[in-house]
Amino acid sequence: MHTIKVHDKTFTTYLSEQQLQSRIKELANYINRDFEGKKVVFIAILNGSFMFVADIFKYLTIDSEVSFIKLASYKGLNSTGSVTTAIGLDTDLHAKHVVILEDIIDTGKTLHYFLPQLQHQQPASLKIVTLLHKAEMTQYPVPIDYTGFVIPNKFVVGYGLDYDGLGRNYKEIYQLEEAT
Ligand SMILES: O=P(O)(O)OC[C@H]1O[C@H](OP(=O)(O)OP(=O)(O)O)[C@H](O)[C@@H]1O
Ligand SMILES: Nc1nc2[nH]cnc2c(=O)[nH]1
Ligand SMILES: [Mg+2]
């Protein structure tokens, strides 16, 4: 088991690079199958999703556009209770097939806040992909269509996910060590 230190906290390996990459390839294949012959606009939610989006995109074989938006709700280890939009949507989604790409769905607040803004544009279809889902924490209903891994209620970093701005630059995902 490998440990890393991010700020004042210690994290241990939870998902290896190999586990992540093979699951991401599977997710891409489901999307390729389900949207065969269609064009899809992927909406990537920054910052956390940047590595996931870069990797899943390499496995897509359908016509794929991408548009980035920046939402944030977390400070340190906890949800702040409010979601802010720092970079908004610049793409018209009317009658398009839209797929949201998230790194993690935890309380569900971020997407619960954002989904009505997308639905308002009346896309032809709207699906959600998340690499990680902290299922036992999700209090806001979010209709997830594709999940990489259901994970326990422990704070994770790496592979795009941060703890107070740091820790995004790892190929693996790490879990917070319990205080003893
Ligand atoms: O389901 P929720 O409880 O809303 O949590 C999920 C959100 O939290 C993280 O973003 P964060 O606010 O940390 O912003 P970041 O991606 O810029 O780190 C993550 O990328 C999701 O967007
Ligand atoms: N880095 C990180 N961001 C999150 N946002 C919501 N849950 C988490 C988590 O466990 N880790
Ligand atoms: Mg964050």
CSV table of C-alpha atoms and ligand atoms in Angstrom, one decimal:
chain,number,residue,atom,x,y,z
A,1,MET,CA,0.0,0.0,0.0
A,2,HIS,CA,1.3,3.4,-1.0
A,3,THR,CA,0.7,6.5,1.1
A,4,ILE,CA,0.9,10.2,0.2
A,5,LYS,CA,0.7,13.4,2.2
A,6,VAL,CA,-1.5,16.3,1.0
A,7,HIS,CA,-1.3,19.4,3.2
A,8,ASP,CA,-1.6,18.0,6.8
A,9,LYS,CA,-3.4,14.7,5.9
A,10,THR,CA,-2.2,11.2,4.9
A,11,PHE,CA,-3.9,9.3,2.1
A,12,THR,CA,-3.5,5.6,1.0
A,13,THR,CA,-3.9,4.1,-2.4
A,14,TYR,CA,-7.5,3.1,-3.2
A,15,LEU,CA,-7.8,2.7,-7.0
A,16,SER,CA,-4.7,2.0,-9.1
A,17,GLU,CA,-3.9,3.5,-12.4
A,18,GLN,CA,-4.7,0.1,-14.0
A,19,GLN,CA,-8.1,-0.2,-12.3
A,20,LEU,CA,-9.0,3.3,-13.3
A,21,GLN,CA,-8.0,3.0,-16.9
A,22,SER,CA,-9.7,-0.4,-17.5
A,23,ARG,CA,-12.9,0.9,-16.0
A,24,ILE,CA,-12.8,4.1,-18.0
A,25,LYS,CA,-12.4,2.1,-21.2
A,26,GLU,CA,-15.5,0.1,-20.2
A,27,LEU,CA,-17.5,3.2,-19.6
A,28,ALA,CA,-16.4,4.6,-23.0
A,29,ASN,CA,-17.5,1.4,-24.7
A,30,TYR,CA,-21.0,1.6,-23.1
A,31,ILE,CA,-21.3,5.2,-24.4
A,32,ASN,CA,-20.0,4.1,-27.8
A,33,ARG,CA,-22.6,1.4,-27.9
A,34,ASP,CA,-25.5,3.5,-26.6
A,35,PHE,CA,-24.9,6.5,-28.9
A,36,GLU,CA,-23.8,4.6,-32.0
A,37,GLY,CA,-24.4,6.8,-35.1
A,38,LYS,CA,-25.2,9.9,-33.0
A,39,LYS,CA,-23.3,13.0,-32.2
A,40,VAL,CA,-22.8,13.8,-28.5
A,41,VAL,CA,-21.9,17.0,-26.7
A,42,PHE,CA,-20.0,16.1,-23.5
A,43,ILE,CA,-20.2,18.7,-20.7
A,44,ALA,CA,-17.2,18.4,-18.4
A,45,ILE,CA,-17.4,19.8,-14.9
A,46,LEU,CA,-14.2,21.5,-13.9
A,47,ASN,CA,-11.9,21.3,-12.0
A,48,GLY,CA,-12.0,17.8,-10.8
A,49,SER,CA,-13.0,16.1,-14.0
A,50,PHE,CA,-10.1,17.2,-16.2
A,51,MET,CA,-8.1,13.9,-16.1
A,52,PHE,CA,-11.1,11.7,-16.4
A,53,VAL,CA,-12.3,13.7,-19.4
A,54,ALA,CA,-8.9,13.6,-21.1
A,55,ASP,CA,-8.7,9.8,-20.6
A,56,ILE,CA,-12.3,8.8,-21.5
A,57,PHE,CA,-12.2,10.9,-24.6
A,58,LYS,CA,-9.3,8.8,-26.1
A,59,TYR,CA,-11.6,5.8,-26.0
A,60,LEU,CA,-14.7,7.4,-27.7
A,61,THR,CA,-15.3,6.4,-31.3
A,62,ILE,CA,-18.6,8.3,-31.8
A,63,ASP,CA,-18.7,11.9,-32.9
A,64,SER,CA,-17.9,13.8,-29.7
A,65,GLU,CA,-17.8,17.5,-28.8
A,66,VAL,CA,-16.7,18.8,-25.4
A,67,SER,CA,-17.6,21.9,-23.5
A,68,PHE,CA,-16.2,22.8,-20.1
A,69,ILE,CA,-18.0,24.5,-17.2
A,70,LYS,CA,-16.6,25.2,-13.8
A,71,LEU,CA,-18.8,24.6,-10.7
A,72,ALA,CA,-17.5,24.3,-7.2
A,73,SER,CA,-19.0,23.5,-3.8
A,74,TYR,CA,-16.2,21.9,-1.8
A,75,LYS,CA,-13.8,23.7,0.6
A,76,GLY,CA,-11.2,21.4,2.2
A,77,LEU,CA,-12.8,18.2,3.2
A,78,ASN,CA,-16.4,19.4,3.3
A,79,SER,CA,-19.3,20.6,1.1
A,80,THR,CA,-19.9,24.3,1.6
A,81,GLY,CA,-23.6,24.1,1.1
A,82,SER,CA,-23.6,26.4,-1.9
A,83,VAL,CA,-22.6,25.8,-5.5
A,84,THR,CA,-21.0,28.6,-7.5
A,85,THR,CA,-20.6,28.8,-11.3
A,86,ALA,CA,-17.2,30.3,-12.2
A,87,ILE,CA,-17.3,29.5,-15.9
A,88,GLY,CA,-20.7,29.0,-17.5
A,89,LEU,CA,-21.9,27.1,-20.5
A,90,ASP,CA,-21.1,28.5,-23.9
A,91,THR,CA,-22.8,25.9,-26.1
A,92,ASP,CA,-26.3,25.7,-27.4
A,93,LEU,CA,-27.7,22.3,-26.3
A,94,HIS,CA,-31.2,22.4,-27.9
A,95,ALA,CA,-32.0,19.1,-29.6
A,96,LYS,CA,-28.5,17.7,-28.9
A,97,HIS,CA,-27.5,14.5,-27.2
A,98,VAL,CA,-25.8,15.7,-24.0
A,99,VAL,CA,-23.7,13.7,-21.6
A,100,ILE,CA,-22.3,15.2,-18.4
A,101,LEU,CA,-18.9,14.0,-17.2
A,102,GLU,CA,-18.2,14.2,-13.5
A,103,ASP,CA,-15.3,12.9,-11.4
A,104,ILE,CA,-17.4,12.4,-8.3
A,105,ILE,CA,-21.0,12.6,-7.1
A,106,ASP,CA,-21.1,12.9,-3.3
A,107,THR,CA,-24.0,14.7,-1.8
A,108,GLY,CA,-25.4,15.3,-5.3
A,109,LYS,CA,-25.7,19.0,-4.7
A,110,THR,CA,-23.5,20.2,-7.5
A,111,LEU,CA,-25.4,18.4,-10.2
A,112,HIS,CA,-28.8,18.8,-8.6
A,113,TYR,CA,-28.1,22.6,-8.9
A,114,PHE,CA,-26.8,22.4,-12.4
A,115,LEU,CA,-29.2,20.0,-14.1
A,116,PRO,CA,-32.2,22.3,-14.4
A,117,GLN,CA,-30.0,24.8,-16.3
A,118,LEU,CA,-29.3,22.1,-18.9
A,119,GLN,CA,-32.9,20.8,-19.0
A,120,HIS,CA,-34.1,24.3,-19.7
A,121,GLN,CA,-32.3,24.1,-23.1
A,122,GLN,CA,-34.4,21.1,-24.1
A,123,PRO,CA,-31.6,18.7,-25.2
A,124,ALA,CA,-32.7,15.6,-27.2
A,125,SER,CA,-31.3,13.5,-24.3
A,126,LEU,CA,-29.4,14.1,-21.1
A,127,LYS,CA,-27.2,11.5,-19.4
A,128,ILE,CA,-24.8,11.6,-16.5
A,129,VAL,CA,-21.5,9.8,-16.2
A,130,THR,CA,-19.5,9.8,-13.0
A,131,LEU,CA,-16.2,8.1,-12.3
A,132,LEU,CA,-16.9,7.8,-8.6
A,133,HIS,CA,-20.2,7.7,-6.6
A,134,LYS,CA,-20.3,8.0,-2.8
A,135,ALA,CA,-23.8,6.4,-2.9
A,136,GLU,CA,-24.5,6.5,0.8
A,137,MET,CA,-23.9,10.3,1.0
A,138,THR,CA,-26.2,11.3,-1.9
A,139,GLN,CA,-29.1,13.2,-0.4
A,140,TYR,CA,-30.0,15.2,-3.6
A,141,PRO,CA,-31.6,13.1,-6.3
A,142,VAL,CA,-29.4,12.8,-9.3
A,143,PRO,CA,-30.2,10.4,-12.1
A,144,ILE,CA,-26.8,8.7,-12.8
A,145,ASP,CA,-26.6,6.7,-16.0
A,146,TYR,CA,-23.0,5.4,-15.9
A,147,THR,CA,-20.9,4.9,-12.8
A,148,GLY,CA,-17.2,3.9,-12.7
A,149,PHE,CA,-17.0,2.9,-9.0
A,150,VAL,CA,-19.3,3.1,-6.1
A,151,ILE,CA,-17.1,4.1,-3.2
A,152,PRO,CA,-17.5,4.4,0.6
A,153,ASN,CA,-17.9,7.6,2.5
A,154,LYS,CA,-14.3,8.5,2.8
A,155,PHE,CA,-12.6,11.6,1.3
A,156,VAL,CA,-10.6,10.8,-1.8
A,157,VAL,CA,-7.9,12.7,-3.7
A,158,GLY,CA,-5.8,12.1,-6.9
A,159,TYR,CA,-6.6,11.7,-10.5
A,160,GLY,CA,-8.0,15.3,-10.7
A,161,LEU,CA,-9.6,15.4,-7.2
A,162,ASP,CA,-8.1,17.8,-4.7
A,163,TYR,CA,-7.8,18.5,-1.0
A,164,ASP,CA,-7.7,22.3,-0.7
A,165,GLY,CA,-6.2,22.7,-4.2
A,166,LEU,CA,-3.6,20.0,-3.9
A,167,GLY,CA,-3.4,16.3,-4.8
A,168,ARG,CA,-4.9,16.4,-8.3
A,169,ASN,CA,-1.6,15.4,-9.9
A,170,TYR,CA,-1.7,11.6,-9.2
A,171,LYS,CA,-2.4,8.8,-11.6
A,172,GLU,CA,-4.2,6.9,-8.8
A,173,ILE,CA,-7.0,7.7,-6.4
A,174,TYR,CA,-6.2,7.8,-2.7
A,175,GLN,CA,-8.4,7.6,0.4
A,176,LEU,CA,-8.1,9.6,3.6
A,177,GLU,CA,-6.6,7.6,6.4
A,178,GLU,CA,-8.8,7.4,9.5
A,179,ALA,CA,-7.5,9.5,12.4
A,180,THR,CA,-6.5,7.1,15.2
B,1,LIG,O1,-22.0,15.8,-5.1
B,1,LIG,P1,-21.3,16.9,-4.5
B,1,LIG,O2,-21.4,16.8,-2.9
B,1,LIG,O3,-21.8,18.3,-4.9
B,1,LIG,O4,-19.8,16.8,-4.8
B,1,LIG,C1,-19.3,16.6,-6.1
B,1,LIG,C2,-18.5,17.8,-6.6
B,1,LIG,O5,-17.4,18.1,-5.7
B,1,LIG,C3,-16.2,18.2,-6.5
B,1,LIG,O6,-16.1,19.5,-6.9
B,1,LIG,P2,-15.5,20.7,-6.0
B,1,LIG,O7,-16.6,21.5,-5.5
B,1,LIG,O8,-14.5,20.1,-5.1
B,1,LIG,O9,-14.7,21.5,-7.1
B,1,LIG,P3,-13.4,21.1,-8.0
B,1,LIG,O10,-13.8,20.1,-9.0
B,1,LIG,O11,-12.9,22.4,-8.6
B,1,LIG,O12,-12.4,20.6,-7.0
B,1,LIG,C4,-16.5,17.3,-7.6
B,1,LIG,O13,-15.6,17.6,-8.7
B,1,LIG,C5,-17.9,17.4,-7.9
B,1,LIG,O14,-18.2,18.4,-8.9
B,2,LIG,N1,-11.4,15.6,-3.6
B,2,LIG,C1,-12.7,15.3,-3.3
B,2,LIG,N2,-13.6,16.1,-3.7
B,2,LIG,C2,-14.9,15.7,-3.4
B,2,LIG,N3,-16.0,16.4,-3.7
B,2,LIG,C3,-17.0,15.6,-3.2
B,2,LIG,N4,-16.5,14.5,-2.5
B,2,LIG,C4,-15.2,14.6,-2.7
B,2,LIG,C5,-14.1,13.8,-2.2
B,2,LIG,O1,-14.3,12.7,-1.6
B,2,LIG,N5,-12.9,14.2,-2.6
B,3,MG,MG,-12.6,20.0,-5.1
